[in-house]
Coordinates of C-alpha atoms in Angstrom, one line a residue:
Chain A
X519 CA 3.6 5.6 32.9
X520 CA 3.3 2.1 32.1
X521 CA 0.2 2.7 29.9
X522 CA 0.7 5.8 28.7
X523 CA -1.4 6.5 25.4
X524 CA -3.7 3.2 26.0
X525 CA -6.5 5.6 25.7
X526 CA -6.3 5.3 21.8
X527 CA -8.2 1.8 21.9
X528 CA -10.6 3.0 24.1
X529 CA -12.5 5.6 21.3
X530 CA -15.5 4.0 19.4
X531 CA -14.5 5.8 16.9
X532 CA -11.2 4.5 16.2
X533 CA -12.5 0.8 17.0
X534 CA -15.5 1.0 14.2
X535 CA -12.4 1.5 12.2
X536 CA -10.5 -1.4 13.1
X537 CA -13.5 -3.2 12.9
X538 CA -14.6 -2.0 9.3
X539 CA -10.6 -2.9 8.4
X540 CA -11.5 -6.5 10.1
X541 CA -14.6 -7.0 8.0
X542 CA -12.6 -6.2 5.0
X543 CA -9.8 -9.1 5.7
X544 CA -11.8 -11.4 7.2
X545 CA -14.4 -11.2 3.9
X546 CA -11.5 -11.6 1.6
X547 CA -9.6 -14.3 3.3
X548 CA -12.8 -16.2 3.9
X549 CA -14.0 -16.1 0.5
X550 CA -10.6 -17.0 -0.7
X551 CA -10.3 -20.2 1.2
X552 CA -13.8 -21.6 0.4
X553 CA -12.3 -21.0 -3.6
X554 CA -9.2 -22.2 -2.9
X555 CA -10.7 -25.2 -0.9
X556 CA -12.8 -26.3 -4.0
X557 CA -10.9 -25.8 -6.4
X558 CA -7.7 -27.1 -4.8
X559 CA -9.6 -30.7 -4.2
X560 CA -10.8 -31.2 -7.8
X561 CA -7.4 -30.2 -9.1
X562 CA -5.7 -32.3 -6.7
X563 CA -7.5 -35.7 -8.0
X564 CA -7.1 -34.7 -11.3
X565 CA -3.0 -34.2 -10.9
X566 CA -2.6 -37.9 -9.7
X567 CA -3.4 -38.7 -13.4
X568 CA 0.4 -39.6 -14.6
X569 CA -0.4 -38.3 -18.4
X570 CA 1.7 -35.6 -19.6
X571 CA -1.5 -33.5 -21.0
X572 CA -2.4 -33.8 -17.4
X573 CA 1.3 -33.7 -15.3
X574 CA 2.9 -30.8 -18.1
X575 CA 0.3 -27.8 -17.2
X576 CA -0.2 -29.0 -14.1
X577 CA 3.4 -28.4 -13.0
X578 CA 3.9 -25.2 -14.6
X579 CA 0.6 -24.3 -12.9
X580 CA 1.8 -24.5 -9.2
X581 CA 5.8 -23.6 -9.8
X582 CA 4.4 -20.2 -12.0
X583 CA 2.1 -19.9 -8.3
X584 CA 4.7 -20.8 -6.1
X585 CA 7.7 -18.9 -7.2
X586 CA 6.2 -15.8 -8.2
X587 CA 5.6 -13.7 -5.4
X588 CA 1.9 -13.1 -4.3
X589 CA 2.5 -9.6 -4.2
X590 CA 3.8 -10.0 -7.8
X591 CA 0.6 -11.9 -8.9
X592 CA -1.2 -8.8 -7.4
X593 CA 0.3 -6.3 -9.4
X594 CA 0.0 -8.3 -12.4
X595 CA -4.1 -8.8 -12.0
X596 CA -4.6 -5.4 -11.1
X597 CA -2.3 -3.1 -12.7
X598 CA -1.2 -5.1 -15.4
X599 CA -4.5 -6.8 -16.4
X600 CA -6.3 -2.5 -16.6
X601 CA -3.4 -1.3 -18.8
X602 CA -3.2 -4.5 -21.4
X603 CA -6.8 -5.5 -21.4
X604 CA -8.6 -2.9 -20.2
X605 CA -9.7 -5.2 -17.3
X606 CA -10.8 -3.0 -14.2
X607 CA -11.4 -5.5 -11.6
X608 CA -11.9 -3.5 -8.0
X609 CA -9.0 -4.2 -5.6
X610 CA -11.3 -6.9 -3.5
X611 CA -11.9 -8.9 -6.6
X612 CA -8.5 -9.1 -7.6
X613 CA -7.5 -9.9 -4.0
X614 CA -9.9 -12.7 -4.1
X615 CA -9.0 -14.1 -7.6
X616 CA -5.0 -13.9 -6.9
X617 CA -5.3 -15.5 -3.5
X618 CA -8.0 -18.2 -4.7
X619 CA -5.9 -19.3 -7.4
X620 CA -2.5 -19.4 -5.2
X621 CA -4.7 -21.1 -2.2
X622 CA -6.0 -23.9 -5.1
X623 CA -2.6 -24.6 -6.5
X624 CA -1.2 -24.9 -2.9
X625 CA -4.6 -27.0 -1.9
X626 CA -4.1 -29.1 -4.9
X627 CA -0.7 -30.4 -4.1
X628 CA -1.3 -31.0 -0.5
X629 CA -4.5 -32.5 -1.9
X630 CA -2.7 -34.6 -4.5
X631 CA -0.1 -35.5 -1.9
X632 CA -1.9 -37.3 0.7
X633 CA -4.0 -39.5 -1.7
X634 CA -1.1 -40.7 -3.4
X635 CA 0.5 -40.9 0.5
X636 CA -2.1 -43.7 0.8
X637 CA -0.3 -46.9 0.3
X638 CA -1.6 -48.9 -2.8
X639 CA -3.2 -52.1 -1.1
X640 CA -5.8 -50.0 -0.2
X641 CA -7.2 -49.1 -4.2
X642 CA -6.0 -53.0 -4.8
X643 CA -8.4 -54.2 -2.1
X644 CA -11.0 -52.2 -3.1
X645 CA -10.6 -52.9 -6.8
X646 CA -10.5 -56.7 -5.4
X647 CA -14.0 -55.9 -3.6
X648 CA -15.2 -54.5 -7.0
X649 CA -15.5 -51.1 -6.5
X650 CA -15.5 -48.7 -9.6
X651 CA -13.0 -46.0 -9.9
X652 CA -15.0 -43.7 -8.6
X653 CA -17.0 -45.4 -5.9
X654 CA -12.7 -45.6 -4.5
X655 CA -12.2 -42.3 -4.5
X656 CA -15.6 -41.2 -2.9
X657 CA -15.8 -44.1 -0.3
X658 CA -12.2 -45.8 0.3
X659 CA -9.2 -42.5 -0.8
X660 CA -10.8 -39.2 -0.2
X661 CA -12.0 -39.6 3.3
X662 CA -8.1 -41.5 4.2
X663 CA -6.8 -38.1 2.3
X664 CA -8.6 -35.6 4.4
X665 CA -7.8 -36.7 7.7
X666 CA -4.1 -36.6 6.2
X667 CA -5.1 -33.2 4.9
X668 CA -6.2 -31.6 8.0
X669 CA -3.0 -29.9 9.7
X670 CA -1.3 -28.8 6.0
X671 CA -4.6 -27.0 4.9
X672 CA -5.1 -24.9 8.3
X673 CA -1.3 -24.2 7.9
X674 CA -2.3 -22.6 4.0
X675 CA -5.6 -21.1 5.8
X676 CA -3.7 -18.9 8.2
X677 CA -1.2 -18.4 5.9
X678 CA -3.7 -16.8 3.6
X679 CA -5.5 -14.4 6.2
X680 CA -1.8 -13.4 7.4
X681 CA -1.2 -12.6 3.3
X682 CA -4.0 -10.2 3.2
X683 CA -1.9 -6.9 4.5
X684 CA 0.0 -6.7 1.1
X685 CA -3.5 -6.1 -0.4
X686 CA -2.7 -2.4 0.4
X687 CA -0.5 -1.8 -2.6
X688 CA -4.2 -2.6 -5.0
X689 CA -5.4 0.3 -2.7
X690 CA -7.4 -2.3 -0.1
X691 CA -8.0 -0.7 3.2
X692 CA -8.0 -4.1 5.5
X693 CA -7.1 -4.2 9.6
X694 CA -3.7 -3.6 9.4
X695 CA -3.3 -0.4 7.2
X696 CA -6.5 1.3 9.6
X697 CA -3.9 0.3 12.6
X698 CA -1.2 2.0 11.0
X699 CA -3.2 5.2 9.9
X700 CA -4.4 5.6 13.2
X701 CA -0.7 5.3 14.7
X702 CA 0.6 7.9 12.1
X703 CA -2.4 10.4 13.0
X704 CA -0.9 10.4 16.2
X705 CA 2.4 10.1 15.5
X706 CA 3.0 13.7 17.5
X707 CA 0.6 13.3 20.3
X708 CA 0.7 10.0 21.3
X709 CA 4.4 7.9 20.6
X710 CA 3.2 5.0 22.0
X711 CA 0.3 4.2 19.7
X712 CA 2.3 1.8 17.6
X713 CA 2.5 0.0 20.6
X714 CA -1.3 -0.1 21.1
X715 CA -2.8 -0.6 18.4
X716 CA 0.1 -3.3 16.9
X717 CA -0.7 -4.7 20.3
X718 CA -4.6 -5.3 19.4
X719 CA -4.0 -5.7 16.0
X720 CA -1.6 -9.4 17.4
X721 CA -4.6 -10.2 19.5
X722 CA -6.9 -9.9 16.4
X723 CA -5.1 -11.9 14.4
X724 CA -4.7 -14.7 17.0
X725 CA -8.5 -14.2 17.5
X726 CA -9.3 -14.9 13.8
X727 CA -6.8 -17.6 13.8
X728 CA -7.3 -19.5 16.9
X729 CA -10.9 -21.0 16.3
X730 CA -9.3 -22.5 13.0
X731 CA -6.8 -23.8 14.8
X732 CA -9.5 -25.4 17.2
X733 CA -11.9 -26.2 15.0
X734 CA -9.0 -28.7 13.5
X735 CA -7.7 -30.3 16.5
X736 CA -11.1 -31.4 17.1
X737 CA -12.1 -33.1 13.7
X738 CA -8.7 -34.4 14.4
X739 CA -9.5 -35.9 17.0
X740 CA -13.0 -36.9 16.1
X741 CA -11.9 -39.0 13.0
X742 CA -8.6 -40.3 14.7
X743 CA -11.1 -41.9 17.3
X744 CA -13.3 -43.1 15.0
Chain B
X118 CA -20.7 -2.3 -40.8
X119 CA -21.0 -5.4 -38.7
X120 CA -17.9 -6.2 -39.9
X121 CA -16.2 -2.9 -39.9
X122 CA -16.6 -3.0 -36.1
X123 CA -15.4 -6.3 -35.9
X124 CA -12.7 -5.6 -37.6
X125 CA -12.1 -2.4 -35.4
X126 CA -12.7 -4.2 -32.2
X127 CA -9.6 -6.9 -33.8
X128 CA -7.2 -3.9 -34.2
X129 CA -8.3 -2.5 -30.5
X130 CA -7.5 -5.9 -28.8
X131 CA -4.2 -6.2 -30.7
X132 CA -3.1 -2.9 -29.7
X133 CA -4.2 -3.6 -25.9
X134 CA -2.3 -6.9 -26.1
X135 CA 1.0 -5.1 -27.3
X136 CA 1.8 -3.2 -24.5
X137 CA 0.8 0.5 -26.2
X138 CA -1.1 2.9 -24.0
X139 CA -4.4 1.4 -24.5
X140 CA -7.0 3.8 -26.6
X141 CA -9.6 3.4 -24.1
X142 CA -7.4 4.4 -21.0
X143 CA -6.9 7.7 -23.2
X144 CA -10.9 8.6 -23.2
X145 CA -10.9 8.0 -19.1
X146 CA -9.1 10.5 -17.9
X147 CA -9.8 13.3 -20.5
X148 CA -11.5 16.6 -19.4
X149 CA -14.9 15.6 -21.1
X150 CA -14.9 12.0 -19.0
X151 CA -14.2 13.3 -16.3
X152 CA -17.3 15.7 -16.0
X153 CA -19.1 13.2 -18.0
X154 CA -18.0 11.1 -15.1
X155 CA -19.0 13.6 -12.5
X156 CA -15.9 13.0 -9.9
X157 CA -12.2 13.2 -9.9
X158 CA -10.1 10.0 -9.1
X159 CA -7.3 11.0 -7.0
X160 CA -4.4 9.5 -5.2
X161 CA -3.5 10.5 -2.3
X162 CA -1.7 8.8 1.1
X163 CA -3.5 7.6 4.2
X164 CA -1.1 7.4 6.4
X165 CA 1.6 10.1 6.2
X166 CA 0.6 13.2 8.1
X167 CA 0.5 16.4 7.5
X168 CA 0.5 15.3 3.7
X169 CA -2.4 12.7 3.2
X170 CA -3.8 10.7 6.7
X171 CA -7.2 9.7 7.3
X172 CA -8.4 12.1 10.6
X173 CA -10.6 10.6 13.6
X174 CA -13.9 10.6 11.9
X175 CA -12.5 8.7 9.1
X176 CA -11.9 11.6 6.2
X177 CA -9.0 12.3 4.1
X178 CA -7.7 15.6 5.5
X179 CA -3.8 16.9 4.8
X180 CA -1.7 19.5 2.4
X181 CA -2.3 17.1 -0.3
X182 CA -5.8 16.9 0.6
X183 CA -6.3 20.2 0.4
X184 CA -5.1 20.7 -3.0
X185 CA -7.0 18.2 -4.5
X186 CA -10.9 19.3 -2.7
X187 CA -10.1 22.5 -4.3
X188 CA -9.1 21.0 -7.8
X189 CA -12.3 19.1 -7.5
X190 CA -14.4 22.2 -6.6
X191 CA -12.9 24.2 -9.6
X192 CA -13.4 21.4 -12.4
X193 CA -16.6 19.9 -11.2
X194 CA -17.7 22.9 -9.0
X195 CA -18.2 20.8 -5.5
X196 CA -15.1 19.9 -3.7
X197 CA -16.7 16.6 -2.6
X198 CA -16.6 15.5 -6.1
X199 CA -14.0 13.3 -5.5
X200 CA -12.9 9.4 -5.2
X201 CA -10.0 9.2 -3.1
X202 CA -8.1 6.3 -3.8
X203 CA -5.3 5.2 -1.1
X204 CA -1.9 5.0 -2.2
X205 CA 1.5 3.9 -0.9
X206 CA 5.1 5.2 -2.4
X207 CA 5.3 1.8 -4.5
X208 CA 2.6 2.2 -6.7
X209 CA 1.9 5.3 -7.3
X210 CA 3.2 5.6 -10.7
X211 CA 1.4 2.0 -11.3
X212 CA -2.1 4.1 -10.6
X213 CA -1.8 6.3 -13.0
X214 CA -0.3 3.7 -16.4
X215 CA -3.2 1.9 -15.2
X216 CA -5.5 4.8 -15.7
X217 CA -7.2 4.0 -12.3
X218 CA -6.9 7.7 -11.0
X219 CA -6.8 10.6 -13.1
X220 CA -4.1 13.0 -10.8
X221 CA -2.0 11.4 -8.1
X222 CA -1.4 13.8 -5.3
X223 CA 0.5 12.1 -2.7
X224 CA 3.7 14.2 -1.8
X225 CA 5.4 13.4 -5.1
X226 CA 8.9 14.2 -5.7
X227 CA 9.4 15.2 -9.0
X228 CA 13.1 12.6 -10.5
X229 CA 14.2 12.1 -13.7
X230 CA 13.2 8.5 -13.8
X231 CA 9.5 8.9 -12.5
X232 CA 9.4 12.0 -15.2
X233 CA 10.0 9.1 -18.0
X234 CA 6.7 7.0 -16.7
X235 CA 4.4 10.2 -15.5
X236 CA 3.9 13.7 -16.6
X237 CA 4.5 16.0 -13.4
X238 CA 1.9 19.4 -13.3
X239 CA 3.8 22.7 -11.4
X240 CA 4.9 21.6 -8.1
X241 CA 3.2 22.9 -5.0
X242 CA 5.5 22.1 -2.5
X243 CA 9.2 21.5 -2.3
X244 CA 11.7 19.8 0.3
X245 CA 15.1 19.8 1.3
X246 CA 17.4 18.9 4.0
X247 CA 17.1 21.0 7.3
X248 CA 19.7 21.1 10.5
X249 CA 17.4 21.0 14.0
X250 CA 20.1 22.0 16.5
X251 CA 19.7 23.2 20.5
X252 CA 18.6 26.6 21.0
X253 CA 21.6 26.8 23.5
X254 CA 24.6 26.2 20.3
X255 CA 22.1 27.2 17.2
X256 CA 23.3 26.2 14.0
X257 CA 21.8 28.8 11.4
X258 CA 24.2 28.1 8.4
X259 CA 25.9 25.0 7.2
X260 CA 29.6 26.9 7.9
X261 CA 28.4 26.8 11.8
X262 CA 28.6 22.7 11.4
X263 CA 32.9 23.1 10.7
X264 CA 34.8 21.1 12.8
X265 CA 31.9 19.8 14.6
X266 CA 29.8 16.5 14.4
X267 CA 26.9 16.5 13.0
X268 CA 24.2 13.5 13.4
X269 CA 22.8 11.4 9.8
X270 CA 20.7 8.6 9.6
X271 CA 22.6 6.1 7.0
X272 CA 21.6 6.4 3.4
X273 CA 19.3 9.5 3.1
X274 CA 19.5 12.4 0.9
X275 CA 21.7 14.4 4.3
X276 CA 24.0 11.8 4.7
X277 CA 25.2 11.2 0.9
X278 CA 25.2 15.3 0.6
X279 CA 27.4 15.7 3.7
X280 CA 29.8 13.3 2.9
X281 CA 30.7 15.2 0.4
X282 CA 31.9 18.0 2.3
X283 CA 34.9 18.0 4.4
X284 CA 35.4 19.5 8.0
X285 CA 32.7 18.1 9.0
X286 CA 32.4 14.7 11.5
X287 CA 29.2 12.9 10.5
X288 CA 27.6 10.7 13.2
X289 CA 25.2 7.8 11.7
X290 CA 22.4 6.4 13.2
X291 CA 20.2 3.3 11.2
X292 CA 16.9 4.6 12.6
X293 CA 15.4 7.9 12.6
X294 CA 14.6 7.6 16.8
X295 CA 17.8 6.9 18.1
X296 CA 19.6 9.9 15.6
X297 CA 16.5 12.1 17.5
X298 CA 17.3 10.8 21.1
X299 CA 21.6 11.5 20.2
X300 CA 20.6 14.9 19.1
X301 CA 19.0 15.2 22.6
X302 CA 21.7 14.0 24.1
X303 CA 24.4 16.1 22.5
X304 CA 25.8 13.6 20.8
X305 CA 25.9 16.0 17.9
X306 CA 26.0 20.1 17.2
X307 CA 22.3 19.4 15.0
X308 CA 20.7 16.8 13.4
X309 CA 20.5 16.8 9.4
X310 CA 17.4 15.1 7.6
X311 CA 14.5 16.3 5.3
X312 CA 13.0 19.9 6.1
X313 CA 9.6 18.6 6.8
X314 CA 10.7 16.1 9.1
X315 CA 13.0 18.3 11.6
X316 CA 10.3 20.8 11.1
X317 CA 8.1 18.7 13.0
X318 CA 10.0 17.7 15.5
X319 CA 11.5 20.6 16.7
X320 CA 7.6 21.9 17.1
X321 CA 7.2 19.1 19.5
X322 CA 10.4 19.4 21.2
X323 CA 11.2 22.2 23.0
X324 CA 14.7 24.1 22.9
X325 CA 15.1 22.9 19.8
X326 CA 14.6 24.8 16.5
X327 CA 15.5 24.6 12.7
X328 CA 17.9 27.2 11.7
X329 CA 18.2 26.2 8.2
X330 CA 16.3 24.5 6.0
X331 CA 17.7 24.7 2.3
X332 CA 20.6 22.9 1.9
X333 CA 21.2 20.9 -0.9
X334 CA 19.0 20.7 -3.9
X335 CA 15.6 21.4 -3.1
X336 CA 13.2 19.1 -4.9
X337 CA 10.1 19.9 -6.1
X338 CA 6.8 17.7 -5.3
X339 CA 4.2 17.9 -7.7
X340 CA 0.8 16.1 -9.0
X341 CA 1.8 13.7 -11.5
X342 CA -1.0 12.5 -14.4
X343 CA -0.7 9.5 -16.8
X344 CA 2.0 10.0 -19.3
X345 CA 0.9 11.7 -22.2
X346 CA -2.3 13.3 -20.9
X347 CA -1.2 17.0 -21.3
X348 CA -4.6 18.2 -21.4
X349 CA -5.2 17.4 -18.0
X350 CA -1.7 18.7 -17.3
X351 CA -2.3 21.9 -18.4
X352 CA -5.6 22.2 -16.7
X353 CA -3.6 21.9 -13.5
X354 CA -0.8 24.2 -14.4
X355 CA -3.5 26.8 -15.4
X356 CA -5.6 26.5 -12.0
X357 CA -1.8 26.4 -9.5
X358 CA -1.1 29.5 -11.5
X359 CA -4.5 30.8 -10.9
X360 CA -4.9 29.4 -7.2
X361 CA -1.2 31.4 -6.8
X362 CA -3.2 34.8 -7.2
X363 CA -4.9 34.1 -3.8
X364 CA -2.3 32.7 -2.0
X365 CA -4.1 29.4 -2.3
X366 CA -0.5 27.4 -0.7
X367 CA 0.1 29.6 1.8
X368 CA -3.9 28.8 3.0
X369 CA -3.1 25.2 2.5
X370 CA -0.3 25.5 4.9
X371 CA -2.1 27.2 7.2
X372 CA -4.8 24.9 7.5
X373 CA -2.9 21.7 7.3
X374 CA 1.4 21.9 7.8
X375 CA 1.0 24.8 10.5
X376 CA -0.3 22.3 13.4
X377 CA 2.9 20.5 12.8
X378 CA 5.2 22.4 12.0
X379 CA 4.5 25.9 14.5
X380 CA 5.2 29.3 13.6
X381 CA 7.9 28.4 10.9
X382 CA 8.0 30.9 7.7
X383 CA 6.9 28.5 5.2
X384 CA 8.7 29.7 2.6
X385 CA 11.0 26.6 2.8
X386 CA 8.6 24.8 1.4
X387 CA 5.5 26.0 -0.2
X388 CA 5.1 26.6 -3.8
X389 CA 2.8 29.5 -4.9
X390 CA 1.4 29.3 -8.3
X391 CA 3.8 26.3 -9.6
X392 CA 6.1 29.4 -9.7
X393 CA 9.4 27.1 -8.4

C-alpha cells in the first residue's frame, strides 16, 4: 500500500489549516524582509564610514546578531523583555522585530560589502566628473552594489522564511507546527501521516521559495544585459 | 502629587530593571484580574495526544484540556472562558515568570528544579514506567523479567532504573520504533518505557498487553502557576479536592485517555482530588 494514509491531505479541513499556518509564516517572513531590506541598506552605507563612533557600535551590532542564536534573541524579546520591563509584545510582533533586526544587520554587511567591493576608480572618476557625494552613491555605487547584492540577499530571504518554525517556542502557530499537530492527532490511526504531510509541508516551502529564487535570476539577467 | 507618582513610577522601573518579580506581573494573574479580566490564560500542548492536541475542527481537546474547561467554568462560570496559549516542553516554565498565562497545564511533571522556578497545584495525573510484553509469555511483575532480556530505548527514565538491577539483560534501542518493532519480533521478554506510552500502544497492537505499570518512582504531573502566586495555588488545590468528590479524573479519563489507552484500570495514573 504504497499510499496508504494519503487521504489526510485530501480533507478541507485539515488543508484550511495548513493554509491558516501558511498565512501566518508567510505574513511574518514577508514583513520581516521588507524591514530587514530597508533598514539593512541605510545601515550598510552608513558602516562604510571608517570613524570609530561609526565602525565601534556598528561591529558590536552585527557580531551581538550573529552569534547569538535567533532563537536566543526570541526568548530574550519575548520572555525576557514581559518579566523586566513589563513589555507584552504578542508573539508575531516579536517574531517580526527579532527577525527584522537580524535580517538588517545581515543586509547591512552584505550591503556594506559590495559597495566597498567596487573598485575605487569608479568614486575617483565620478569625483573627477564632479559629482557630489551623494549624487555617487545614488547614480554611479548603489545601482553597481545591487546587482552585486542580488544572489547574497535571496540567500538571507530564504534563510529567514526557513527561520520562522522556531517561532513556536513564543507560542506562534505557523505551517509547520499545524503539520506536526495534525501528524500527532493521528499518530494511532494513520503512521504514515508524517510522511504526508512533511511531504507537502517540502513542497510548500519550495513553492514559497522558488518564485524568489526566479524572480532573481531574472533581474540578474535583466541588468547583466544591460 | 505629580511628583509623588513620578517618583513611584522611578522606583517601579528600577525594580523592573533589577531582575525582581515585577509588581505589575503580581496584579495579572491574581483572582480579582482574572475575573476582572473575564478569561483564564492557560498553557496547554498542541501536539501531544491524549494530553493537549488540536482535534479536526481545530479545538483544543485532551486530559489536560479537560481539566482546564472545567477550571474555567468553576472560576468564571463558562468553560469557554479561556485563552489557550500553545506550549512546547522548553518554555513552559518561561510562560509562567513571564506572567503570560496564569496556570500551565500541559502534562507537567512535578522535579525538584522546576519546583525552584514554578509553584506546582495537587497533581492530577501521575506516570511511571510500564512493561508491554506478548500475551503468549506475560510479564505481570518485574521478578518475571530475571534472567531474561528486556528491551530500553537509551537514556529514559526505564533504562537508567533497570540498570540498576541485576539479572536482568537490557536490550537498547536509540529510537522508540525500532525498540516497538524488536518487541514484535521477540527480540525481548517486554518492552520497558513510560506507562502512558506502552499503554497506548498495546491498545493498538493486538496480543500485546501491559502487565505492570508502577515500577520505579511514580511522578506526579501537576498545573504549575507563577512562583509565588499561592492564591491562585490554593484556588486550584481547593477546586482538585472538590472536583475529587465527583470523580471529576476518572470522567476526564474517560472522555479523553480511554480512546487510547482501552479498557485499562486507570488507577496507574489518574489522580483524584490531588490526593497523590
Amino acid at each position: 500500500m504504497p499510499f496508504s494514509g494519503a487521504e489526510i491531505l485530501f480533507d478541507p479541513a485539515n488543508l484550511a489549516r495548513l493554509g491558516e499556518g501558511l498565512i501566518v509564516t508567510v505574513r511574518i517572513a514577508a514583513i520581516s524582509i521588507v524591514f530587514a531590506f530597508l533598514f539593512g541598506m541605510v545601515i550598510g552605507v552608513i558602516a562604510l564610514s571608517r570613524s570609530g563612533f561609526v565602525q565601534i557600535p556598528y561591529q558590536l551590532f552585527l557580531q551581538a546578531i550573529r552569534i547569538v542564536p535567533q532563537i536566543v534573541w526570541l526568548f530574550l524579546f519575548f520572555f525576557g523583555f514581559a518579566r523586566l520591563l513589563g513589555w507584552n509584545w504578542s508573539g508575531e510582533t516579536t517574531g517580526i522585530v527579532v527577525f527584522s533586526i537580524w535580517g538588517a544587520a545581515e543586509m547591512a554587511d552584505l550591503v556594506r560589502a559590495s559597495i566597498s567591493s567596487l573598485p575605487a576608480h569608479q568614486t575617483q572618476s565620478a569625483l573627477a566628473l564632479g559629482l557630489a557625494r551623494s549624487q555617487i552613491y545614488l547614480h554611479v555605487l548603489i545601482p553597481q552594489a545591487v546587482r552585486r547584492l542580488i544572489p547574497a540577499s535571496i540567500n538571507l530571504a530564504t534563510r529567514i522564511i526557513k527561520t520562522t518554525p522556531l517561532l513556536v517556542l513564543i507560542t506562534i502557530v505557523e505551517v509547520l507546527k499545524v503539520g506536526q499537530q495534525l501528524i500527532e492527532a493521528k499518530i494511532l490511526t494513520n503512521p504514515a501521516a508524517a510522511f504526508w504531510i512533511y511531504g507537502l509541508i517540502f513542497v510548500i516551502y519550495f513553492l514559497i521559495c522558488f518564485p524568489i529564487a526566479v524572480l532573481s535570476r531574472r533581474l540578474e539577467a535583466k541588468w547583466s544585459a544591460q | 502629587m505629580r511628583k509623588l507618582s513620578g517618583f513611584a513610577a522611578v522606583i517601579a522601573a528600577i525594580i523592573g530593571f533589577s531582575g525582581l518579580p515585577a509588581l505589575a506581573a503580581d496584579a495579572q494573574d491574581s483572582i480579582a484580574a482574572i475575573k476582572a479580566r473575564g478569561f483564564l490564560k492557560i498553557a496547554v500542548f498542541s501536539d501531544k495526544p491524549p494530553f493537549g492536541f488540536v482535534d479536526k475542527d481545530g479545538k483544543n481537546q485532551g486530559y489536560d484540556v479537560y481539566f482546564a474547561k472545567r477550571f474555567a467554568r468553576e472560576l468564571l462560570g463558562d468553560e469557554n472562558r479561556i485563552e489557550f496559549t500553545l506550549t512546547e516542553p522548553a518554555n513552559r516554565v518561561d510562560l509562567l515568570e513571564s506572567g503570560r498565562v496564569d496556570i500551565v497545564l500541559a502534562n507537567f511533571t512535578v522535579t525538584p528544579e522546576r519546583a525552584r522556578r514554578v509553584d506546582f497545584a495537587k497533581p492530577y495525573f501521575k506516570t511511571a514506567i510500564g512493561v508491554v510484553s506478548n500475551d503468549k509469555t506475560p510479564v505481570k511483575k518485574v521478578d518475571d523479567l530475571q534472567g531474561k532480556k528486556l528491551i530500553v530505548i537509551r537514556g529514559t527514565t526505564a533504562d537508567v532504573y533497570f540498570s540498576k538491577l541485576s539479572g536482568i539483560e537490557l536490550v537498547k534501542y536509540d529510537q522508540i520504533s525500532d525498540a516497538f518493532q524488536a518487541l514484535r519480533d521477540g527480540r525481548g521478554a517486554g518492552l520497558a518505557q513510560d506507562t502512558t506510552l506502552v499503554l497506548a500502544w498495546a491498545n493498538e497492537n493486538k496480543g500485546f498487553s501491559v502487565g505492570v505499570g508502577d515500577i520505579g518512582n511514580v511522578d506526579p504531573i501537576a498545573p504549575a502557576v507563577r512562583k509565588g502566586n499561592t492564591e491562585l495555588r490554593d484556588w486550584i488545590n481547593d477546586t482538585l479536592v472538590k472536583l475529587g468528590k465527583e470523580s471529576f479524573a476518572r470522567q476526564a479519563f474517560d472522555a479523553t485517555l480511554k480512546p487510547y489507552y482501552g479498557n485499562v484500570e486507570p488507577e496507574n495514573l489518574i489522580v483524584e482530588g490531588g490526593n497523590f
